[in-house]
Amino acid sequence: MSTSDPIADMLTRIRNANTAKHDTVDIPASKMKQAIADILLAEGYVSAVDVVKEGNFDNIRITLKYGKDKNEKVINGLRRISKPGLRIYADVENMPRVLGGMGTAIISTNKGVITDKEARKQNVGGEVIAFVW
């Protein structure tokens, strides 16, 4: 099934799997989704990201991370910011801070998909894709 917003679909799948306390979640692969999954891995929100081939299609398998027991979630929230109907852009001066720097904003720039902290370091702005906290 094709969707009009595959990034929102990815974030919803992760959010739903996290709420249901699943260990892994499979998402249809694309370069943008792979970049977002890699950021989630680098920032410590998930424990593993693998590409799994099923038939003719590639899926991204994300292994979710929990605390000592599964009642303690590492990902407390995921929110899609820039949508197909309303794109949200930010320059370096107006780069958003998620929970005062405790969360992560995922930004699509001309240097690739990076976090808000990395965008400030590299002095670039771009499209604000999502917030994770």
PDB file of C-alpha atoms in Angstrom:
ATOM      1  CA  MET A   1       0.000   0.000   0.000  1.00  0.00           C
ATOM      2  CA  SER A   2       1.381   3.384  -0.930  1.00  0.00           C
ATOM      3  CA  THR A   3       1.061   6.205   1.544  1.00  0.00           C
ATOM      4  CA  SER A   4       1.220   9.943   0.993  1.00  0.00           C
ATOM      5  CA  ASP A   5       3.662  10.419   3.895  1.00  0.00           C
ATOM      6  CA  PRO A   6       6.062   7.469   4.333  1.00  0.00           C
ATOM      7  CA  ILE A   7       8.074   9.245   7.072  1.00  0.00           C
ATOM      8  CA  ALA A   8       4.940   9.715   9.206  1.00  0.00           C
ATOM      9  CA  ASP A   9       4.113   6.043   8.571  1.00  0.00           C
ATOM     10  CA  MET A  10       7.584   5.054   9.822  1.00  0.00           C
ATOM     11  CA  LEU A  11       7.282   7.170  12.965  1.00  0.00           C
ATOM     12  CA  THR A  12       3.785   5.808  13.651  1.00  0.00           C
ATOM     13  CA  ARG A  13       5.007   2.216  13.305  1.00  0.00           C
ATOM     14  CA  ILE A  14       7.828   2.895  15.784  1.00  0.00           C
ATOM     15  CA  ARG A  15       5.442   4.689  18.186  1.00  0.00           C
ATOM     16  CA  ASN A  16       2.884   1.858  18.020  1.00  0.00           C
ATOM     17  CA  ALA A  17       5.506  -0.883  18.496  1.00  0.00           C
ATOM     18  CA  ASN A  18       6.974   1.032  21.436  1.00  0.00           C
ATOM     19  CA  THR A  19       3.542   1.385  23.057  1.00  0.00           C
ATOM     20  CA  ALA A  20       2.804  -2.320  22.518  1.00  0.00           C
ATOM     21  CA  LYS A  21       6.277  -3.164  23.943  1.00  0.00           C
ATOM     22  CA  HIS A  22       7.432  -5.082  20.875  1.00  0.00           C
ATOM     23  CA  ASP A  23      11.111  -5.963  20.529  1.00  0.00           C
ATOM     24  CA  THR A  24      11.406  -5.138  16.814  1.00  0.00           C
ATOM     25  CA  VAL A  25       9.487  -3.288  14.129  1.00  0.00           C
ATOM     26  CA  ASP A  26       9.814  -3.717  10.334  1.00  0.00           C
ATOM     27  CA  ILE A  27       9.514  -0.704   8.034  1.00  0.00           C
ATOM     28  CA  PRO A  28       9.679  -0.619   4.207  1.00  0.00           C
ATOM     29  CA  ALA A  29      13.129   0.706   3.305  1.00  0.00           C
ATOM     30  CA  SER A  30      14.125   3.966   1.654  1.00  0.00           C
ATOM     31  CA  LYS A  31      17.247   6.124   1.897  1.00  0.00           C
ATOM     32  CA  MET A  32      15.489   8.795   3.980  1.00  0.00           C
ATOM     33  CA  LYS A  33      14.040   6.229   6.414  1.00  0.00           C
ATOM     34  CA  GLN A  34      17.460   4.566   6.704  1.00  0.00           C
ATOM     35  CA  ALA A  35      19.042   7.943   7.541  1.00  0.00           C
ATOM     36  CA  ILE A  36      16.389   8.614  10.206  1.00  0.00           C
ATOM     37  CA  ALA A  37      16.860   5.121  11.676  1.00  0.00           C
ATOM     38  CA  ASP A  38      20.638   5.657  11.779  1.00  0.00           C
ATOM     39  CA  ILE A  39      20.117   8.904  13.715  1.00  0.00           C
ATOM     40  CA  LEU A  40      17.844   7.099  16.186  1.00  0.00           C
ATOM     41  CA  LEU A  41      20.596   4.502  16.633  1.00  0.00           C
ATOM     42  CA  ALA A  42      23.382   7.086  17.021  1.00  0.00           C
ATOM     43  CA  GLU A  43      21.384   9.091  19.577  1.00  0.00           C
ATOM     44  CA  GLY A  44      20.673   5.937  21.631  1.00  0.00           C
ATOM     45  CA  TYR A  45      16.902   5.725  21.124  1.00  0.00           C
ATOM     46  CA  VAL A  46      17.061   2.240  19.533  1.00  0.00           C
ATOM     47  CA  SER A  47      19.511  -0.612  20.042  1.00  0.00           C
ATOM     48  CA  ALA A  48      19.920  -1.929  16.466  1.00  0.00           C
ATOM     49  CA  VAL A  49      19.040  -1.090  12.857  1.00  0.00           C
ATOM     50  CA  ASP A  50      19.324  -3.801  10.191  1.00  0.00           C
ATOM     51  CA  VAL A  51      18.267  -4.086   6.555  1.00  0.00           C
ATOM     52  CA  VAL A  52      16.325  -7.313   5.969  1.00  0.00           C
ATOM     53  CA  LYS A  53      15.549  -8.649   2.493  1.00  0.00           C
ATOM     54  CA  GLU A  54      12.085 -10.224   2.253  1.00  0.00           C
ATOM     55  CA  GLY A  55      11.232 -11.402  -1.246  1.00  0.00           C
ATOM     56  CA  ASN A  56      11.883  -8.560  -3.679  1.00  0.00           C
ATOM     57  CA  PHE A  57      11.644  -5.867  -1.009  1.00  0.00           C
ATOM     58  CA  ASP A  58      14.039  -4.472   1.585  1.00  0.00           C
ATOM     59  CA  ASN A  59      12.786  -3.741   5.084  1.00  0.00           C
ATOM     60  CA  ILE A  60      14.484  -1.847   7.872  1.00  0.00           C
ATOM     61  CA  ARG A  61      14.275  -3.845  11.109  1.00  0.00           C
ATOM     62  CA  ILE A  62      14.572  -1.582  14.135  1.00  0.00           C
ATOM     63  CA  THR A  63      15.205  -3.169  17.530  1.00  0.00           C
ATOM     64  CA  LEU A  64      13.579  -0.995  20.179  1.00  0.00           C
ATOM     65  CA  LYS A  65      15.281  -0.149  23.449  1.00  0.00           C
ATOM     66  CA  TYR A  66      13.707  -0.271  26.905  1.00  0.00           C
ATOM     67  CA  GLY A  67      14.860   0.266  30.473  1.00  0.00           C
ATOM     68  CA  LYS A  68      15.479  -2.487  33.038  1.00  0.00           C
ATOM     69  CA  ASP A  69      11.964  -3.778  32.481  1.00  0.00           C
ATOM     70  CA  LYS A  70       9.761  -3.078  29.485  1.00  0.00           C
ATOM     71  CA  ASN A  71       7.703  -0.549  31.461  1.00  0.00           C
ATOM     72  CA  GLU A  72      10.509   2.005  31.146  1.00  0.00           C
ATOM     73  CA  LYS A  73      10.593   3.335  27.555  1.00  0.00           C
ATOM     74  CA  VAL A  74      13.596   5.066  26.013  1.00  0.00           C
ATOM     75  CA  ILE A  75      11.457   6.749  23.328  1.00  0.00           C
ATOM     76  CA  ASN A  76       8.827   8.772  25.175  1.00  0.00           C
ATOM     77  CA  GLY A  77       7.612  10.655  22.119  1.00  0.00           C
ATOM     78  CA  LEU A  78       7.946  10.942  18.344  1.00  0.00           C
ATOM     79  CA  ARG A  79       6.352  13.779  16.412  1.00  0.00           C
ATOM     80  CA  ARG A  80       6.341  14.528  12.687  1.00  0.00           C
ATOM     81  CA  ILE A  81       6.880  18.266  12.195  1.00  0.00           C
ATOM     82  CA  SER A  82       7.204  18.997   8.469  1.00  0.00           C
ATOM     83  CA  LYS A  83       4.375  17.370   6.524  1.00  0.00           C
ATOM     84  CA  PRO A  84       3.703  17.103   2.779  1.00  0.00           C
ATOM     85  CA  GLY A  85       0.949  19.730   3.069  1.00  0.00           C
ATOM     86  CA  LEU A  86       2.988  22.150   5.190  1.00  0.00           C
ATOM     87  CA  ARG A  87       6.762  22.072   5.049  1.00  0.00           C
ATOM     88  CA  ILE A  88       8.597  23.580   8.029  1.00  0.00           C
ATOM     89  CA  TYR A  89      12.085  24.992   7.516  1.00  0.00           C
ATOM     90  CA  ALA A  90      14.507  26.432  10.053  1.00  0.00           C
ATOM     91  CA  ASP A  91      17.736  28.354   9.643  1.00  0.00           C
ATOM     92  CA  VAL A  92      20.609  28.110  12.120  1.00  0.00           C
ATOM     93  CA  GLU A  93      19.391  31.007  14.266  1.00  0.00           C
ATOM     94  CA  ASN A  94      15.879  29.506  14.578  1.00  0.00           C
ATOM     95  CA  MET A  95      16.879  25.852  14.934  1.00  0.00           C
ATOM     96  CA  PRO A  96      14.380  24.216  17.323  1.00  0.00           C
ATOM     97  CA  ARG A  97      15.416  22.752  20.669  1.00  0.00           C
ATOM     98  CA  VAL A  98      13.396  19.745  21.810  1.00  0.00           C
ATOM     99  CA  LEU A  99      12.663  19.881  25.569  1.00  0.00           C
ATOM    100  CA  GLY A 100      15.411  22.458  26.056  1.00  0.00           C
ATOM    101  CA  GLY A 101      18.042  20.206  24.456  1.00  0.00           C
ATOM    102  CA  MET A 102      16.980  16.968  26.147  1.00  0.00           C
ATOM    103  CA  GLY A 103      15.351  15.638  22.967  1.00  0.00           C
ATOM    104  CA  THR A 104      16.503  15.516  19.365  1.00  0.00           C
ATOM    105  CA  ALA A 105      15.238  17.285  16.270  1.00  0.00           C
ATOM    106  CA  ILE A 106      15.914  15.476  12.982  1.00  0.00           C
ATOM    107  CA  ILE A 107      16.759  17.932  10.197  1.00  0.00           C
ATOM    108  CA  SER A 108      17.121  17.323   6.445  1.00  0.00           C
ATOM    109  CA  THR A 109      19.885  19.613   5.155  1.00  0.00           C
ATOM    110  CA  ASN A 110      22.024  19.876   2.058  1.00  0.00           C
ATOM    111  CA  LYS A 111      24.684  18.011   4.107  1.00  0.00           C
ATOM    112  CA  GLY A 112      22.298  15.073   4.659  1.00  0.00           C
ATOM    113  CA  VAL A 113      19.872  14.097   7.397  1.00  0.00           C
ATOM    114  CA  ILE A 114      21.393  15.226  10.707  1.00  0.00           C
ATOM    115  CA  THR A 115      20.387  16.188  14.246  1.00  0.00           C
ATOM    116  CA  ASP A 116      19.748  19.751  15.380  1.00  0.00           C
ATOM    117  CA  LYS A 117      22.984  19.774  17.390  1.00  0.00           C
ATOM    118  CA  GLU A 118      24.998  18.713  14.342  1.00  0.00           C
ATOM    119  CA  ALA A 119      23.216  21.322  12.188  1.00  0.00           C
ATOM    120  CA  ARG A 120      24.223  24.054  14.636  1.00  0.00           C
ATOM    121  CA  LYS A 121      27.812  22.773  14.587  1.00  0.00           C
ATOM    122  CA  GLN A 122      27.926  22.743  10.773  1.00  0.00           C
ATOM    123  CA  ASN A 123      26.079  26.086  10.604  1.00  0.00           C
ATOM    124  CA  VAL A 124      23.338  24.832   8.247  1.00  0.00           C
ATOM    125  CA  GLY A 125      19.558  24.991   8.264  1.00  0.00           C
ATOM    126  CA  GLY A 126      16.997  22.790   6.590  1.00  0.00           C
ATOM    127  CA  GLU A 127      13.644  21.035   6.794  1.00  0.00           C
ATOM    128  CA  VAL A 128      12.607  19.988  10.300  1.00  0.00           C
ATOM    129  CA  ILE A 129      11.486  16.378   9.821  1.00  0.00           C
ATOM    130  CA  ALA A 130      10.678  15.167  13.338  1.00  0.00           C
ATOM    131  CA  PHE A 131      11.151  15.564  17.076  1.00  0.00           C
ATOM    132  CA  VAL A 132      12.211  12.642  19.289  1.00  0.00           C
ATOM    133  CA  TRP A 133      12.280  12.709  23.065  1.00  0.00           C
TER     134      TRP A 133
END
